Coordinates of C-alpha atoms in Angstrom, one line a residue:
M277 CA 5.7 28.5 -11.8
R278 CA 2.4 26.8 -11.2
I279 CA -0.2 26.1 -13.9
E280 CA -3.7 27.0 -12.8
G281 CA -5.7 23.9 -11.8
E282 CA -2.6 21.6 -11.8
K283 CA -1.9 19.7 -8.7
R284 CA 1.7 19.7 -7.6
F285 CA 3.4 17.4 -5.2
A286 CA 7.0 16.9 -3.9
L287 CA 8.8 13.7 -3.0
L288 CA 11.3 14.3 -0.2
L289 CA 13.6 11.3 -0.8
A290 CA 15.4 10.2 2.4
A291 CA 17.1 7.2 0.9
R292 CA 19.5 6.7 -2.0
D293 CA 18.4 4.7 -5.0
S294 CA 19.5 1.0 -4.9
D295 CA 21.2 -0.4 -8.0
Y296 CA 18.2 -2.7 -8.5
V297 CA 15.6 0.1 -8.3
K298 CA 17.7 2.3 -10.7
K299 CA 18.0 -0.5 -13.2
V300 CA 14.4 -1.7 -13.1
Y301 CA 12.4 1.5 -12.3
G302 CA 14.8 4.3 -13.0
G303 CA 14.9 5.3 -9.3
Y304 CA 12.6 5.5 -6.3
F305 CA 11.0 8.7 -7.6
N306 CA 9.3 6.7 -10.3
V307 CA 8.2 4.0 -7.8
F308 CA 6.5 6.7 -5.6
V309 CA 4.8 8.4 -8.6
A310 CA 3.5 5.1 -9.8
A311 CA 2.1 4.3 -6.4
F312 CA 0.6 7.7 -5.5
G313 CA 0.5 9.9 -8.5
E314 CA -2.5 10.5 -10.8
E315 CA -2.7 11.7 -14.4
G316 CA -2.3 15.4 -14.8
E317 CA -0.3 16.0 -11.6
R318 CA 3.2 17.4 -11.4
W319 CA 5.7 15.7 -9.1
D320 CA 9.1 17.1 -8.1
L321 CA 12.0 15.3 -6.5
F322 CA 14.2 16.6 -3.7
R323 CA 16.9 14.3 -2.5
V324 CA 16.9 15.5 1.1
V325 CA 19.3 12.7 2.1
D326 CA 21.9 14.6 0.1
G327 CA 20.9 18.0 1.5
E328 CA 18.6 19.0 -1.4
F329 CA 15.5 20.8 -0.1
P330 CA 12.7 22.9 -1.6
S331 CA 13.0 26.6 -1.1
M332 CA 10.9 28.0 1.7
N333 CA 9.3 30.5 -0.6
E334 CA 8.2 27.7 -3.0
L335 CA 6.4 25.6 -0.4
H336 CA 3.1 27.3 -1.0
N337 CA 3.1 26.1 -4.6
Y338 CA 2.7 22.5 -3.5
D339 CA -0.5 20.7 -2.7
G340 CA 1.2 18.0 -0.7
F341 CA 4.5 16.3 0.2
V342 CA 5.5 12.7 0.5
V343 CA 8.5 11.7 2.7
S344 CA 10.1 8.4 1.8
G345 CA 11.4 5.9 4.3
S346 CA 15.1 5.8 5.1
P347 CA 17.8 3.4 6.2
Y348 CA 19.0 6.2 8.5
D349 CA 17.6 6.6 12.0
A350 CA 14.6 8.9 12.3
Y351 CA 16.0 10.0 15.7
G352 CA 19.5 10.8 14.3
D353 CA 21.1 14.2 14.6
D354 CA 22.5 14.4 11.1
S355 CA 22.2 17.9 9.7
W356 CA 19.8 16.9 6.9
I357 CA 17.6 15.0 9.3
L358 CA 17.3 18.1 11.6
E359 CA 16.6 20.2 8.5
L360 CA 13.9 17.8 7.4
C361 CA 12.3 17.8 10.8
F362 CA 12.2 21.6 10.7
L363 CA 10.6 21.5 7.2
L364 CA 7.9 19.1 8.4
Q365 CA 7.1 21.4 11.3
T366 CA 6.8 24.3 8.8
L367 CA 4.6 22.3 6.5
D368 CA 2.3 21.3 9.4
A369 CA 2.0 25.0 10.4
M370 CA 1.0 25.7 6.8
Q371 CA -1.6 23.0 6.9
K372 CA 0.1 21.3 3.9
K373 CA -0.8 17.6 3.3
V374 CA 2.2 15.4 4.4
L375 CA 2.5 11.6 4.0
C376 CA 5.5 10.4 6.0
R377 CA 6.9 7.7 8.3
A378 CA 7.9 9.9 11.2
F379 CA 6.7 13.2 12.6
G380 CA 8.0 13.9 16.1
G381 CA 7.0 11.8 19.0
K382 CA 9.5 9.1 20.2
V383 CA 11.0 6.6 17.7
G384 CA 13.5 3.8 18.5
K385 CA 14.5 0.3 17.7
A386 CA 11.6 -2.1 17.8
Y387 CA 11.7 -4.3 20.9
S388 CA 10.6 -7.3 18.8
G389 CA 13.3 -6.8 16.1
W390 CA 12.9 -6.4 12.4
D391 CA 9.5 -6.5 10.7
I392 CA 9.9 -7.7 7.1
G393 CA 7.3 -8.9 4.6
L394 CA 3.6 -8.5 4.0
R395 CA 1.8 -7.5 7.2
K396 CA -2.0 -7.4 7.9
V397 CA -2.7 -3.9 9.4
K398 CA -5.9 -3.5 11.3
I399 CA -7.8 -0.2 11.2
V400 CA -9.1 1.3 14.4
K401 CA -12.9 1.6 14.4
D402 CA -14.4 5.0 14.6
S403 CA -11.1 6.8 13.6
S404 CA -11.4 10.5 12.9
P405 CA -11.7 11.2 9.1
C406 CA -8.5 12.2 7.2
S407 CA -8.4 14.2 4.0
F408 CA -6.0 11.5 2.5
L409 CA -8.8 9.0 2.6
D410 CA -11.5 11.2 1.0
G411 CA -11.5 9.1 -2.2
L412 CA -12.6 6.0 -0.4
D413 CA -16.3 5.3 -0.1
E414 CA -15.7 2.9 2.8
F415 CA -12.4 2.3 4.6
P416 CA -11.7 -1.5 4.9
P417 CA -11.2 -3.0 8.4
A418 CA -7.7 -4.2 7.5
L419 CA -5.0 -3.6 4.9
S420 CA -2.0 -5.7 3.7
I421 CA 1.1 -3.5 3.6
I422 CA 4.7 -4.4 2.8
E423 CA 6.9 -3.8 5.9
C424 CA 10.7 -3.5 6.2
H425 CA 11.7 -1.7 9.3
Q426 CA 13.8 -2.0 12.5
D427 CA 12.5 1.1 14.1
E428 CA 9.1 1.8 15.5
V429 CA 7.1 4.6 17.0
W430 CA 7.3 4.4 20.8
E431 CA 5.1 7.4 21.4
V432 CA 3.1 9.3 18.9
P433 CA 3.5 13.1 18.5
V434 CA 1.3 15.4 20.5
G435 CA -2.1 15.6 19.0
A436 CA -1.7 12.4 16.9
E437 CA -4.3 9.7 16.7
V438 CA -3.4 6.1 16.0
I439 CA -5.6 4.7 13.3
A440 CA -4.0 1.4 12.5
F441 CA -2.0 -1.3 14.3
S442 CA -0.7 -4.9 13.8
E443 CA 0.3 -7.9 15.9
K444 CA 3.9 -6.8 15.4
T445 CA 3.7 -3.0 15.7
G446 CA 1.4 -0.9 17.9
V447 CA 1.5 2.1 15.7
E448 CA 1.2 1.3 12.0
M449 CA -0.6 4.5 10.9
F450 CA -1.5 7.7 12.6
T451 CA -3.0 11.1 11.7
I452 CA -2.3 14.6 13.0
G453 CA -5.3 16.8 12.3
D454 CA -6.6 16.6 8.8
N455 CA -3.3 17.0 6.9
I456 CA -0.7 14.6 8.3
L457 CA -0.7 10.9 7.7
G458 CA 2.1 8.7 9.1
I459 CA 2.6 5.2 7.8
Q460 CA 5.1 2.6 9.3
G461 CA 5.0 0.4 6.2
H462 CA 5.9 0.8 2.6
P463 CA 2.7 1.0 0.4
E464 CA 5.0 2.1 -2.5
Y465 CA 7.0 -1.1 -2.5
T466 CA 6.5 -3.9 -4.9
K467 CA 7.3 -7.5 -4.0
D468 CA 10.4 -7.6 -6.2
I469 CA 11.7 -4.5 -4.5
L470 CA 11.2 -6.1 -1.1
N471 CA 12.8 -9.3 -2.3
N472 CA 15.9 -7.4 -3.5
L473 CA 16.1 -5.5 -0.3
I474 CA 16.0 -8.7 1.8
D475 CA 18.8 -10.1 -0.4
R476 CA 20.9 -7.0 0.3
L477 CA 20.2 -7.2 4.1
L478 CA 21.2 -10.8 4.2
T479 CA 24.4 -10.1 2.2
N480 CA 25.3 -7.4 4.6
D481 CA 24.5 -9.6 7.6
A482 CA 21.9 -7.0 8.8
I483 CA 19.4 -9.8 9.2
E484 CA 19.6 -13.6 9.4
V485 CA 17.4 -16.5 8.5
I486 CA 16.2 -18.4 11.5
A487 CA 15.3 -22.0 10.8
K488 CA 12.1 -23.3 12.5

């Protein structure tokens, strides 16, 4: 049931809560709501990584959807990933606002390896307007966004426009029409979450420190 005048959003969580995030923030859901939510909005959580998806006949009740990042490959063929891709295509057809990290195109391992830390992202001049940015009087020429990824977009989806890039990654942000915004980085992350993630990656030998 939707209250008249109330904005409603859904977080499609494609990662499981780390012990640190559960202990400090109560889970990634609270991290995302703190980063993107506003007073008076309703947010719902769907753990798509565990196969929990919104009902198709409920999609029209939402004003927008946020898809989290994930330690799983965006180009994998797990059943939940395929179901998520179908859901995103459905939301696009419905012209629903979607904030995500992948939306078709070609994605693969970054040729230059991991990108971890605070990265300066440059905005492409004369980019087409996007409804996600309506609240900004003037879009800055560059942003600082926390990054932690091994994959990158090799080829943007059909109809997409690249609106931001960095020295490390050619596609940092892209839009599709007026309702889809893709972001490579993690604007929802705080520095302590990043530091804890780096510690876990080092412990699991996923990354290594290279002395200069």
